[in-house]
JSON list of C-alpha atoms in Angstrom, two decimals:
[
{"chain": "A", "resi": 1, "resn": "GLY", "atom": "CA", "xyz": [-19.96, -0.47, 16.65]},
{"chain": "A", "resi": 2, "resn": "ASN", "atom": "CA", "xyz": [-16.60, -1.41, 14.79]},
{"chain": "A", "resi": 3, "resn": "SER", "atom": "CA", "xyz": [-13.77, 0.81, 14.92]},
{"chain": "A", "resi": 4, "resn": "VAL", "atom": "CA", "xyz": [-10.00, 0.47, 13.46]},
{"chain": "A", "resi": 5, "resn": "THR", "atom": "CA", "xyz": [-6.86, 2.32, 14.88]},
{"chain": "A", "resi": 6, "resn": "GLN", "atom": "CA", "xyz": [-3.81, 3.13, 13.24]},
{"chain": "A", "resi": 7, "resn": "MET", "atom": "CA", "xyz": [-0.47, 4.07, 14.22]},
{"chain": "A", "resi": 8, "resn": "GLU", "atom": "CA", "xyz": [0.21, 7.69, 14.19]},
{"chain": "A", "resi": 9, "resn": "GLY", "atom": "CA", "xyz": [2.00, 9.12, 11.52]},
{"chain": "A", "resi": 10, "resn": "PRO", "atom": "CA", "xyz": [3.53, 10.44, 9.00]},
{"chain": "A", "resi": 11, "resn": "VAL", "atom": "CA", "xyz": [6.50, 7.77, 8.97]},
{"chain": "A", "resi": 12, "resn": "THR", "atom": "CA", "xyz": [9.50, 8.92, 7.07]},
{"chain": "A", "resi": 13, "resn": "LEU", "atom": "CA", "xyz": [12.03, 6.17, 5.94]},
{"chain": "A", "resi": 14, "resn": "SER", "atom": "CA", "xyz": [15.08, 5.87, 4.19]},
{"chain": "A", "resi": 15, "resn": "GLU", "atom": "CA", "xyz": [15.14, 3.89, 1.06]},
{"chain": "A", "resi": 16, "resn": "GLU", "atom": "CA", "xyz": [15.62, -0.16, 1.67]},
{"chain": "A", "resi": 17, "resn": "ALA", "atom": "CA", "xyz": [14.18, 0.23, 5.44]},
{"chain": "A", "resi": 18, "resn": "PHE", "atom": "CA", "xyz": [12.09, -1.98, 7.12]},
{"chain": "A", "resi": 19, "resn": "LEU", "atom": "CA", "xyz": [8.41, -0.66, 7.28]},
{"chain": "A", "resi": 20, "resn": "THR", "atom": "CA", "xyz": [5.58, -1.68, 9.73]},
{"chain": "A", "resi": 21, "resn": "ILE", "atom": "CA", "xyz": [2.17, 0.17, 10.06]},
{"chain": "A", "resi": 22, "resn": "ASN", "atom": "CA", "xyz": [0.23, -1.24, 12.83]},
{"chain": "A", "resi": 23, "resn": "CYS", "atom": "CA", "xyz": [-3.38, -1.68, 12.73]},
{"chain": "A", "resi": 24, "resn": "THR", "atom": "CA", "xyz": [-5.83, -2.84, 15.15]},
{"chain": "A", "resi": 25, "resn": "TYR", "atom": "CA", "xyz": [-9.85, -3.38, 15.36]},
{"chain": "A", "resi": 26, "resn": "THR", "atom": "CA", "xyz": [-12.39, -3.77, 17.11]},
{"chain": "A", "resi": 27, "resn": "ALA", "atom": "CA", "xyz": [-15.55, -5.57, 15.48]},
{"chain": "A", "resi": 28, "resn": "THR", "atom": "CA", "xyz": [-18.23, -7.99, 16.25]},
{"chain": "A", "resi": 29, "resn": "GLY", "atom": "CA", "xyz": [-18.54, -11.06, 14.22]},
{"chain": "A", "resi": 30, "resn": "TYR", "atom": "CA", "xyz": [-15.71, -11.91, 11.86]},
{"chain": "A", "resi": 31, "resn": "PRO", "atom": "CA", "xyz": [-14.73, -9.39, 9.43]},
{"chain": "A", "resi": 32, "resn": "SER", "atom": "CA", "xyz": [-12.59, -9.11, 6.82]},
{"chain": "A", "resi": 33, "resn": "LEU", "atom": "CA", "xyz": [-9.35, -6.62, 6.60]},
{"chain": "A", "resi": 34, "resn": "PHE", "atom": "CA", "xyz": [-7.90, -4.92, 4.40]},
{"chain": "A", "resi": 35, "resn": "TRP", "atom": "CA", "xyz": [-4.83, -2.40, 3.46]},
{"chain": "A", "resi": 36, "resn": "TYR", "atom": "CA", "xyz": [-5.77, 0.24, 1.15]},
{"chain": "A", "resi": 37, "resn": "VAL", "atom": "CA", "xyz": [-2.85, 2.58, -0.45]},
{"chain": "A", "resi": 38, "resn": "GLN", "atom": "CA", "xyz": [-3.76, 6.18, -1.84]},
{"chain": "A", "resi": 39, "resn": "TYR", "atom": "CA", "xyz": [-1.16, 8.01, -4.10]},
{"chain": "A", "resi": 40, "resn": "PRO", "atom": "CA", "xyz": [-1.66, 11.97, -3.84]},
{"chain": "A", "resi": 41, "resn": "GLY", "atom": "CA", "xyz": [-5.01, 13.39, -5.59]},
{"chain": "A", "resi": 42, "resn": "GLU", "atom": "CA", "xyz": [-6.19, 9.84, -6.42]},
{"chain": "A", "resi": 43, "resn": "GLY", "atom": "CA", "xyz": [-8.29, 7.34, -5.43]},
{"chain": "A", "resi": 44, "resn": "LEU", "atom": "CA", "xyz": [-8.17, 4.48, -3.21]},
{"chain": "A", "resi": 45, "resn": "GLN", "atom": "CA", "xyz": [-6.33, 1.17, -4.55]},
{"chain": "A", "resi": 46, "resn": "LEU", "atom": "CA", "xyz": [-6.38, -2.34, -2.78]},
{"chain": "A", "resi": 47, "resn": "LEU", "atom": "CA", "xyz": [-2.99, -3.30, -1.51]},
{"chain": "A", "resi": 48, "resn": "LEU", "atom": "CA", "xyz": [-3.68, -6.53, 0.13]},
{"chain": "A", "resi": 49, "resn": "LYS", "atom": "CA", "xyz": [-6.55, -8.31, 2.21]},
{"chain": "A", "resi": 50, "resn": "ALA", "atom": "CA", "xyz": [-7.12, -11.30, 4.62]},
{"chain": "A", "resi": 51, "resn": "THR", "atom": "CA", "xyz": [-10.48, -13.11, 5.20]},
{"chain": "A", "resi": 52, "resn": "LYS", "atom": "CA", "xyz": [-10.24, -15.02, 8.00]},
{"chain": "A", "resi": 53, "resn": "ALA", "atom": "CA", "xyz": [-7.80, -15.49, 10.81]},
{"chain": "A", "resi": 54, "resn": "ASP", "atom": "CA", "xyz": [-4.49, -16.29, 10.95]},
{"chain": "A", "resi": 55, "resn": "ASP", "atom": "CA", "xyz": [-4.68, -15.40, 6.87]},
{"chain": "A", "resi": 56, "resn": "LYS", "atom": "CA", "xyz": [-1.43, -13.75, 5.54]},
{"chain": "A", "resi": 57, "resn": "GLY", "atom": "CA", "xyz": [-2.22, -11.36, 2.42]},
{"chain": "A", "resi": 58, "resn": "SER", "atom": "CA", "xyz": [0.65, -10.17, 0.57]},
{"chain": "A", "resi": 59, "resn": "ASN", "atom": "CA", "xyz": [0.96, -7.95, -2.49]},
{"chain": "A", "resi": 60, "resn": "LYS", "atom": "CA", "xyz": [3.92, -5.92, -4.17]},
{"chain": "A", "resi": 61, "resn": "GLY", "atom": "CA", "xyz": [6.40, -6.99, -1.32]},
{"chain": "A", "resi": 62, "resn": "PHE", "atom": "CA", "xyz": [4.10, -6.00, 1.64]},
{"chain": "A", "resi": 63, "resn": "GLU", "atom": "CA", "xyz": [2.36, -8.63, 4.13]},
{"chain": "A", "resi": 64, "resn": "ALA", "atom": "CA", "xyz": [-0.27, -8.33, 6.66]},
{"chain": "A", "resi": 65, "resn": "THR", "atom": "CA", "xyz": [-1.56, -11.07, 8.78]},
{"chain": "A", "resi": 66, "resn": "TYR", "atom": "CA", "xyz": [-4.86, -11.48, 10.40]},
{"chain": "A", "resi": 67, "resn": "ARG", "atom": "CA", "xyz": [-4.42, -11.75, 13.94]},
{"chain": "A", "resi": 68, "resn": "LYS", "atom": "CA", "xyz": [-7.60, -12.45, 15.75]},
{"chain": "A", "resi": 69, "resn": "GLU", "atom": "CA", "xyz": [-5.88, -12.90, 19.05]},
{"chain": "A", "resi": 70, "resn": "THR", "atom": "CA", "xyz": [-4.19, -9.46, 19.30]},
{"chain": "A", "resi": 71, "resn": "THR", "atom": "CA", "xyz": [-6.79, -8.18, 17.01]},
{"chain": "A", "resi": 72, "resn": "SER", "atom": "CA", "xyz": [-4.33, -6.69, 14.73]},
{"chain": "A", "resi": 73, "resn": "PHE", "atom": "CA", "xyz": [-3.20, -6.60, 10.86]},
{"chain": "A", "resi": 74, "resn": "HIS", "atom": "CA", "xyz": [-0.22, -4.78, 10.90]},
{"chain": "A", "resi": 75, "resn": "LEU", "atom": "CA", "xyz": [1.39, -4.03, 7.38]},
{"chain": "A", "resi": 76, "resn": "GLU", "atom": "CA", "xyz": [5.44, -4.70, 6.83]},
{"chain": "A", "resi": 77, "resn": "LYS", "atom": "CA", "xyz": [7.47, -4.80, 3.83]},
{"chain": "A", "resi": 78, "resn": "GLY", "atom": "CA", "xyz": [11.02, -6.08, 4.47]},
{"chain": "A", "resi": 79, "resn": "SER", "atom": "CA", "xyz": [12.68, -3.27, 1.95]},
{"chain": "A", "resi": 80, "resn": "VAL", "atom": "CA", "xyz": [10.81, 0.53, 0.92]},
{"chain": "A", "resi": 81, "resn": "GLN", "atom": "CA", "xyz": [11.39, 2.57, -2.08]},
{"chain": "A", "resi": 82, "resn": "VAL", "atom": "CA", "xyz": [10.76, 5.72, -2.61]},
{"chain": "A", "resi": 83, "resn": "SER", "atom": "CA", "xyz": [7.88, 4.93, -4.98]},
{"chain": "A", "resi": 84, "resn": "ASP", "atom": "CA", "xyz": [6.38, 3.46, -1.73]},
{"chain": "A", "resi": 85, "resn": "SER", "atom": "CA", "xyz": [5.21, 7.35, -0.78]},
{"chain": "A", "resi": 86, "resn": "ALA", "atom": "CA", "xyz": [1.69, 7.61, -0.07]},
{"chain": "A", "resi": 87, "resn": "VAL", "atom": "CA", "xyz": [-1.23, 7.27, 2.57]},
{"chain": "A", "resi": 88, "resn": "TYR", "atom": "CA", "xyz": [-1.87, 3.78, 4.02]},
{"chain": "A", "resi": 89, "resn": "PHE", "atom": "CA", "xyz": [-5.74, 3.04, 5.37]},
{"chain": "A", "resi": 90, "resn": "CYS", "atom": "CA", "xyz": [-6.41, 0.10, 7.34]},
{"chain": "A", "resi": 91, "resn": "ALA", "atom": "CA", "xyz": [-9.96, -1.00, 6.78]},
{"chain": "A", "resi": 92, "resn": "LEU", "atom": "CA", "xyz": [-12.59, -3.68, 7.85]},
{"chain": "A", "resi": 93, "resn": "ARG", "atom": "CA", "xyz": [-15.44, -4.84, 6.25]},
{"chain": "A", "resi": 94, "resn": "GLY", "atom": "CA", "xyz": [-18.06, -6.31, 8.83]},
{"chain": "A", "resi": 95, "resn": "GLY", "atom": "CA", "xyz": [-19.77, -9.92, 8.62]},
{"chain": "A", "resi": 96, "resn": "SER", "atom": "CA", "xyz": [-21.97, -9.46, 12.09]},
{"chain": "A", "resi": 97, "resn": "GLY", "atom": "CA", "xyz": [-25.18, -8.56, 10.02]},
{"chain": "A", "resi": 98, "resn": "GLY", "atom": "CA", "xyz": [-27.27, -5.69, 10.99]},
{"chain": "A", "resi": 99, "resn": "THR", "atom": "CA", "xyz": [-26.28, -2.06, 10.19]},
{"chain": "A", "resi": 100, "resn": "SER", "atom": "CA", "xyz": [-22.73, -2.90, 9.68]},
{"chain": "A", "resi": 101, "resn": "TYR", "atom": "CA", "xyz": [-22.82, -5.52, 7.41]},
{"chain": "A", "resi": 102, "resn": "GLY", "atom": "CA", "xyz": [-21.01, -4.89, 4.39]},
{"chain": "A", "resi": 103, "resn": "LYS", "atom": "CA", "xyz": [-19.84, -1.21, 5.20]},
{"chain": "A", "resi": 104, "resn": "LEU", "atom": "CA", "xyz": [-15.94, -0.74, 5.40]},
{"chain": "A", "resi": 105, "resn": "THR", "atom": "CA", "xyz": [-14.62, 1.16, 8.34]},
{"chain": "A", "resi": 106, "resn": "PHE", "atom": "CA", "xyz": [-11.48, 2.78, 7.76]},
{"chain": "A", "resi": 107, "resn": "GLY", "atom": "CA", "xyz": [-8.64, 3.75, 10.21]},
{"chain": "A", "resi": 108, "resn": "GLN", "atom": "CA", "xyz": [-7.46, 7.49, 9.95]},
{"chain": "A", "resi": 109, "resn": "GLY", "atom": "CA", "xyz": [-4.74, 6.82, 7.30]},
{"chain": "A", "resi": 110, "resn": "THR", "atom": "CA", "xyz": [-1.02, 6.94, 7.79]},
{"chain": "A", "resi": 111, "resn": "ILE", "atom": "CA", "xyz": [1.20, 8.99, 5.62]},
{"chain": "A", "resi": 112, "resn": "LEU", "atom": "CA", "xyz": [4.45, 7.09, 4.31]},
{"chain": "A", "resi": 113, "resn": "THR", "atom": "CA", "xyz": [7.49, 9.33, 3.29]},
{"chain": "A", "resi": 114, "resn": "VAL", "atom": "CA", "xyz": [10.61, 7.60, 1.66]},
{"chain": "A", "resi": 115, "resn": "HIS", "atom": "CA", "xyz": [13.70, 9.22, 0.98]},
{"chain": "A", "resi": 116, "resn": "PRO", "atom": "CA", "xyz": [16.32, 7.97, -1.28]},
{"chain": "B", "resi": 1, "resn": "ASP", "atom": "CA", "xyz": [-10.75, -1.51, -19.24]},
{"chain": "B", "resi": 2, "resn": "GLY", "atom": "CA", "xyz": [-13.21, -2.15, -16.35]},
{"chain": "B", "resi": 3, "resn": "GLY", "atom": "CA", "xyz": [-13.45, 0.90, -13.62]},
{"chain": "B", "resi": 4, "resn": "ILE", "atom": "CA", "xyz": [-15.23, 3.59, -11.73]},
{"chain": "B", "resi": 5, "resn": "THR", "atom": "CA", "xyz": [-15.20, 6.88, -13.27]},
{"chain": "B", "resi": 6, "resn": "GLN", "atom": "CA", "xyz": [-15.96, 10.33, -11.43]},
{"chain": "B", "resi": 7, "resn": "SER", "atom": "CA", "xyz": [-16.33, 13.42, -13.09]},
{"chain": "B", "resi": 8, "resn": "PRO", "atom": "CA", "xyz": [-15.10, 16.07, -12.67]},
{"chain": "B", "resi": 9, "resn": "LYS", "atom": "CA", "xyz": [-12.08, 15.88, -10.77]},
{"chain": "B", "resi": 10, "resn": "TYR", "atom": "CA", "xyz": [-12.36, 19.33, -9.88]},
{"chain": "B", "resi": 11, "resn": "LEU", "atom": "CA", "xyz": [-15.57, 21.32, -8.88]},
{"chain": "B", "resi": 12, "resn": "PHE", "atom": "CA", "xyz": [-16.29, 24.83, -7.41]},
{"chain": "B", "resi": 13, "resn": "ARG", "atom": "CA", "xyz": [-19.34, 25.98, -6.29]},
{"chain": "B", "resi": 14, "resn": "LYS", "atom": "CA", "xyz": [-20.67, 29.16, -4.56]},
{"chain": "B", "resi": 15, "resn": "GLU", "atom": "CA", "xyz": [-21.87, 28.71, -1.36]},
{"chain": "B", "resi": 16, "resn": "GLY", "atom": "CA", "xyz": [-25.96, 28.02, -1.39]},
{"chain": "B", "resi": 17, "resn": "GLN", "atom": "CA", "xyz": [-26.04, 25.86, -5.01]},
{"chain": "B", "resi": 18, "resn": "ASN", "atom": "CA", "xyz": [-26.50, 22.20, -5.21]},
{"chain": "B", "resi": 19, "resn": "VAL", "atom": "CA", "xyz": [-23.88, 20.37, -7.01]},
{"chain": "B", "resi": 20, "resn": "THR", "atom": "CA", "xyz": [-24.23, 17.06, -8.55]},
{"chain": "B", "resi": 21, "resn": "LEU", "atom": "CA", "xyz": [-21.46, 14.52, -8.37]},
{"chain": "B", "resi": 22, "resn": "SER", "atom": "CA", "xyz": [-20.75, 11.73, -11.13]},
{"chain": "B", "resi": 23, "resn": "CYS", "atom": "CA", "xyz": [-20.18, 7.92, -10.50]},
{"chain": "B", "resi": 24, "resn": "GLU", "atom": "CA", "xyz": [-20.17, 5.31, -13.15]},
{"chain": "B", "resi": 25, "resn": "GLN", "atom": "CA", "xyz": [-19.09, 1.75, -13.09]},
{"chain": "B", "resi": 26, "resn": "ASN", "atom": "CA", "xyz": [-18.36, -0.87, -15.55]},
{"chain": "B", "resi": 27, "resn": "LEU", "atom": "CA", "xyz": [-17.77, -3.85, -13.68]},
{"chain": "B", "resi": 28, "resn": "ASN", "atom": "CA", "xyz": [-20.99, -4.86, -13.55]},
{"chain": "B", "resi": 29, "resn": "HIS", "atom": "CA", "xyz": [-21.22, -4.57, -9.52]},
{"chain": "B", "resi": 30, "resn": "ASP", "atom": "CA", "xyz": [-24.55, -4.40, -7.33]},
{"chain": "B", "resi": 31, "resn": "ALA", "atom": "CA", "xyz": [-22.98, -2.44, -4.72]},
{"chain": "B", "resi": 32, "resn": "MET", "atom": "CA", "xyz": [-22.19, 1.17, -4.81]},
{"chain": "B", "resi": 33, "resn": "TYR", "atom": "CA", "xyz": [-20.85, 3.61, -1.96]},
{"chain": "B", "resi": 34, "resn": "TRP", "atom": "CA", "xyz": [-20.25, 7.24, -1.72]},
{"chain": "B", "resi": 35, "resn": "TYR", "atom": "CA", "xyz": [-17.66, 8.43, 0.81]},
{"chain": "B", "resi": 36, "resn": "ARG", "atom": "CA", "xyz": [-15.94, 11.73, 2.44]},
{"chain": "B", "resi": 37, "resn": "GLN", "atom": "CA", "xyz": [-12.47, 11.91, 2.72]},
{"chain": "B", "resi": 38, "resn": "ASP", "atom": "CA", "xyz": [-11.10, 15.13, 4.79]},
{"chain": "B", "resi": 39, "resn": "PRO", "atom": "CA", "xyz": [-7.37, 15.92, 5.29]},
{"chain": "B", "resi": 40, "resn": "GLY", "atom": "CA", "xyz": [-6.02, 13.56, 7.91]},
{"chain": "B", "resi": 41, "resn": "GLN", "atom": "CA", "xyz": [-8.78, 11.54, 8.42]},
{"chain": "B", "resi": 42, "resn": "GLY", "atom": "CA", "xyz": [-10.25, 8.37, 6.94]},
{"chain": "B", "resi": 43, "resn": "LEU", "atom": "CA", "xyz": [-12.76, 7.68, 4.77]},
{"chain": "B", "resi": 44, "resn": "ARG", "atom": "CA", "xyz": [-16.75, 8.34, 6.27]},
{"chain": "B", "resi": 45, "resn": "LEU", "atom": "CA", "xyz": [-19.60, 6.71, 4.28]},
{"chain": "B", "resi": 46, "resn": "ILE", "atom": "CA", "xyz": [-22.47, 9.12, 2.80]},
{"chain": "B", "resi": 47, "resn": "TYR", "atom": "CA", "xyz": [-24.44, 6.46, 1.04]},
{"chain": "B", "resi": 48, "resn": "TYR", "atom": "CA", "xyz": [-24.94, 3.23, -0.31]},
{"chain": "B", "resi": 49, "resn": "SER", "atom": "CA", "xyz": [-26.66, 1.15, -2.31]},
{"chain": "B", "resi": 50, "resn": "GLN", "atom": "CA", "xyz": [-26.93, -3.05, -2.46]},
{"chain": "B", "resi": 51, "resn": "ILE", "atom": "CA", "xyz": [-29.27, -2.51, -5.74]},
{"chain": "B", "resi": 52, "resn": "VAL", "atom": "CA", "xyz": [-31.07, -0.75, -8.44]},
{"chain": "B", "resi": 53, "resn": "ASN", "atom": "CA", "xyz": [-33.70, 1.60, -6.94]},
{"chain": "B", "resi": 54, "resn": "ASP", "atom": "CA", "xyz": [-32.28, 1.11, -3.37]},
{"chain": "B", "resi": 55, "resn": "PHE", "atom": "CA", "xyz": [-30.24, 3.19, -1.12]},
{"chain": "B", "resi": 56, "resn": "GLN", "atom": "CA", "xyz": [-29.49, 3.79, 2.66]},
{"chain": "B", "resi": 57, "resn": "LYS", "atom": "CA", "xyz": [-27.87, 6.00, 4.58]},
{"chain": "B", "resi": 58, "resn": "GLY", "atom": "CA", "xyz": [-24.60, 5.97, 5.78]},
{"chain": "B", "resi": 59, "resn": "ASP", "atom": "CA", "xyz": [-22.86, 7.88, 9.19]},
{"chain": "B", "resi": 60, "resn": "ILE", "atom": "CA", "xyz": [-22.85, 11.12, 7.83]},
{"chain": "B", "resi": 61, "resn": "ALA", "atom": "CA", "xyz": [-25.91, 11.30, 5.30]},
{"chain": "B", "resi": 62, "resn": "GLU", "atom": "CA", "xyz": [-27.07, 14.97, 6.52]},
{"chain": "B", "resi": 63, "resn": "GLY", "atom": "CA", "xyz": [-26.84, 17.67, 3.28]},
{"chain": "B", "resi": 64, "resn": "TYR", "atom": "CA", "xyz": [-26.60, 15.00, 0.50]},
{"chain": "B", "resi": 65, "resn": "SER", "atom": "CA", "xyz": [-28.83, 13.01, -1.50]},
{"chain": "B", "resi": 66, "resn": "VAL", "atom": "CA", "xyz": [-28.66, 9.93, -4.15]},
{"chain": "B", "resi": 67, "resn": "SER", "atom": "CA", "xyz": [-30.52, 8.13, -6.86]},
{"chain": "B", "resi": 68, "resn": "ARG", "atom": "CA", "xyz": [-29.58, 4.63, -8.36]},
{"chain": "B", "resi": 69, "resn": "GLU", "atom": "CA", "xyz": [-31.91, 4.35, -11.34]},
{"chain": "B", "resi": 70, "resn": "LYS", "atom": "CA", "xyz": [-29.30, 2.48, -13.29]},
{"chain": "B", "resi": 71, "resn": "LYS", "atom": "CA", "xyz": [-26.88, -0.47, -12.18]},
{"chain": "B", "resi": 72, "resn": "GLU", "atom": "CA", "xyz": [-24.25, 1.64, -13.54]},
{"chain": "B", "resi": 73, "resn": "SER", "atom": "CA", "xyz": [-24.78, 5.04, -11.85]},
{"chain": "B", "resi": 74, "resn": "PHE", "atom": "CA", "xyz": [-24.80, 6.66, -8.61]},
{"chain": "B", "resi": 75, "resn": "PRO", "atom": "CA", "xyz": [-24.55, 10.33, -8.48]},
{"chain": "B", "resi": 76, "resn": "LEU", "atom": "CA", "xyz": [-24.81, 12.27, -5.49]},
{"chain": "B", "resi": 77, "resn": "THR", "atom": "CA", "xyz": [-26.13, 15.77, -5.11]},
{"chain": "B", "resi": 78, "resn": "VAL", "atom": "CA", "xyz": [-24.33, 17.92, -2.05]},
{"chain": "B", "resi": 79, "resn": "THR", "atom": "CA", "xyz": [-27.33, 20.31, -1.20]},
{"chain": "B", "resi": 80, "resn": "SER", "atom": "CA", "xyz": [-26.89, 23.37, 0.10]},
{"chain": "B", "resi": 81, "resn": "ALA", "atom": "CA", "xyz": [-27.81, 22.06, 3.80]},
{"chain": "B", "resi": 82, "resn": "GLN", "atom": "CA", "xyz": [-24.48, 20.60, 3.90]},
{"chain": "B", "resi": 83, "resn": "LYS", "atom": "CA", "xyz": [-22.66, 22.45, 6.33]},
{"chain": "B", "resi": 84, "resn": "ASN", "atom": "CA", "xyz": [-19.26, 21.91, 5.09]},
{"chain": "B", "resi": 85, "resn": "PRO", "atom": "CA", "xyz": [-19.39, 20.21, 1.37]},
{"chain": "B", "resi": 86, "resn": "THR", "atom": "CA", "xyz": [-15.36, 21.52, 1.14]},
{"chain": "B", "resi": 87, "resn": "ALA", "atom": "CA", "xyz": [-13.87, 17.77, 0.91]},
{"chain": "B", "resi": 88, "resn": "PHE", "atom": "CA", "xyz": [-12.49, 14.95, -1.19]},
{"chain": "B", "resi": 89, "resn": "TYR", "atom": "CA", "xyz": [-15.48, 12.64, -1.96]},
{"chain": "B", "resi": 90, "resn": "LEU", "atom": "CA", "xyz": [-14.81, 9.07, -3.48]},
{"chain": "B", "resi": 91, "resn": "CYS", "atom": "CA", "xyz": [-17.14, 6.56, -5.14]},
{"chain": "B", "resi": 92, "resn": "ALA", "atom": "CA", "xyz": [-16.71, 2.76, -4.79]},
{"chain": "B", "resi": 93, "resn": "SER", "atom": "CA", "xyz": [-18.36, -0.51, -5.53]},
{"chain": "B", "resi": 94, "resn": "SER", "atom": "CA", "xyz": [-18.58, -3.93, -4.86]},
{"chain": "B", "resi": 95, "resn": "ILE", "atom": "CA", "xyz": [-19.92, -6.91, -6.62]},
{"chain": "B", "resi": 96, "resn": "GLY", "atom": "CA", "xyz": [-21.85, -7.07, -3.36]},
{"chain": "B", "resi": 97, "resn": "GLN", "atom": "CA", "xyz": [-22.58, -6.89, 0.36]},
{"chain": "B", "resi": 98, "resn": "SER", "atom": "CA", "xyz": [-20.41, -9.83, 1.67]},
{"chain": "B", "resi": 99, "resn": "ARG", "atom": "CA", "xyz": [-17.72, -8.80, 3.92]},
{"chain": "B", "resi": 100, "resn": "SER", "atom": "CA", "xyz": [-14.84, -10.87, 1.77]},
{"chain": "B", "resi": 101, "resn": "TYR", "atom": "CA", "xyz": [-15.62, -8.41, -1.11]},
{"chain": "B", "resi": 102, "resn": "GLU", "atom": "CA", "xyz": [-13.22, -5.69, -1.53]},
{"chain": "B", "resi": 103, "resn": "GLN", "atom": "CA", "xyz": [-14.74, -2.23, -2.70]},
{"chain": "B", "resi": 104, "resn": "TYR", "atom": "CA", "xyz": [-12.84, -0.84, -5.90]},
{"chain": "B", "resi": 105, "resn": "PHE", "atom": "CA", "xyz": [-12.54, 3.33, -5.99]},
{"chain": "B", "resi": 106, "resn": "GLY", "atom": "CA", "xyz": [-12.72, 5.65, -7.87]},
{"chain": "B", "resi": 107, "resn": "PRO", "atom": "CA", "xyz": [-10.46, 8.46, -8.72]},
{"chain": "B", "resi": 108, "resn": "GLY", "atom": "CA", "xyz": [-12.71, 11.16, -6.64]},
{"chain": "B", "resi": 109, "resn": "THR", "atom": "CA", "xyz": [-13.89, 14.48, -6.97]},
{"chain": "B", "resi": 110, "resn": "ARG", "atom": "CA", "xyz": [-12.33, 17.52, -5.18]},
{"chain": "B", "resi": 111, "resn": "LEU", "atom": "CA", "xyz": [-15.31, 20.15, -4.33]},
{"chain": "B", "resi": 112, "resn": "THR", "atom": "CA", "xyz": [-14.52, 23.58, -3.37]},
{"chain": "B", "resi": 113, "resn": "VAL", "atom": "CA", "xyz": [-17.43, 25.60, -1.81]},
{"chain": "B", "resi": 114, "resn": "THR", "atom": "CA", "xyz": [-16.48, 29.43, -1.45]}
]
């Protein structure tokens, strides 16, 4: 079945530092890939997505590139802010049909804390 | 504003009682989903519905039940058969089941059972 693995957290950075959160996946067919962000006590918000190989999703300074050859979708930001402190989830949505079709499969989440 | 509403935000129940969590969307989405989130874990799918009057079990459906009588509404009942019901419950919706469609999430309901 489909699976997503994120780097272990928590991640603690100083403001303006460079951020990378690693995400790798296992899936059949051609999944779409997503990054969601969750602020304390809230639901998930879509941060960015990519639907095919070599696509780059970007939003609010965050970027991730769909790498089929390495089955990865790493999240990056050049300069983090205190307001970026949250939990980040990598997810995939399968496209091969069968019981996996349309379901979101999540990684375990990475807690990011940014200090001033 | 279009979106997904879940109520209440916090819910407390005694063990042995059934409890129903509300989820309403005004996005005109066909597909709706229920997820459970436990501390330090990703989200796990409980049930999903692709269309009115149809729903399927997700990965952890035991002890839960749902209905989909209206397009806008997808309530989740946590029954007394659920062994460990205390968790954060998230409802989501999507235009359809295609892999390219993102899911939109509600604010969640935190259920505590004692």
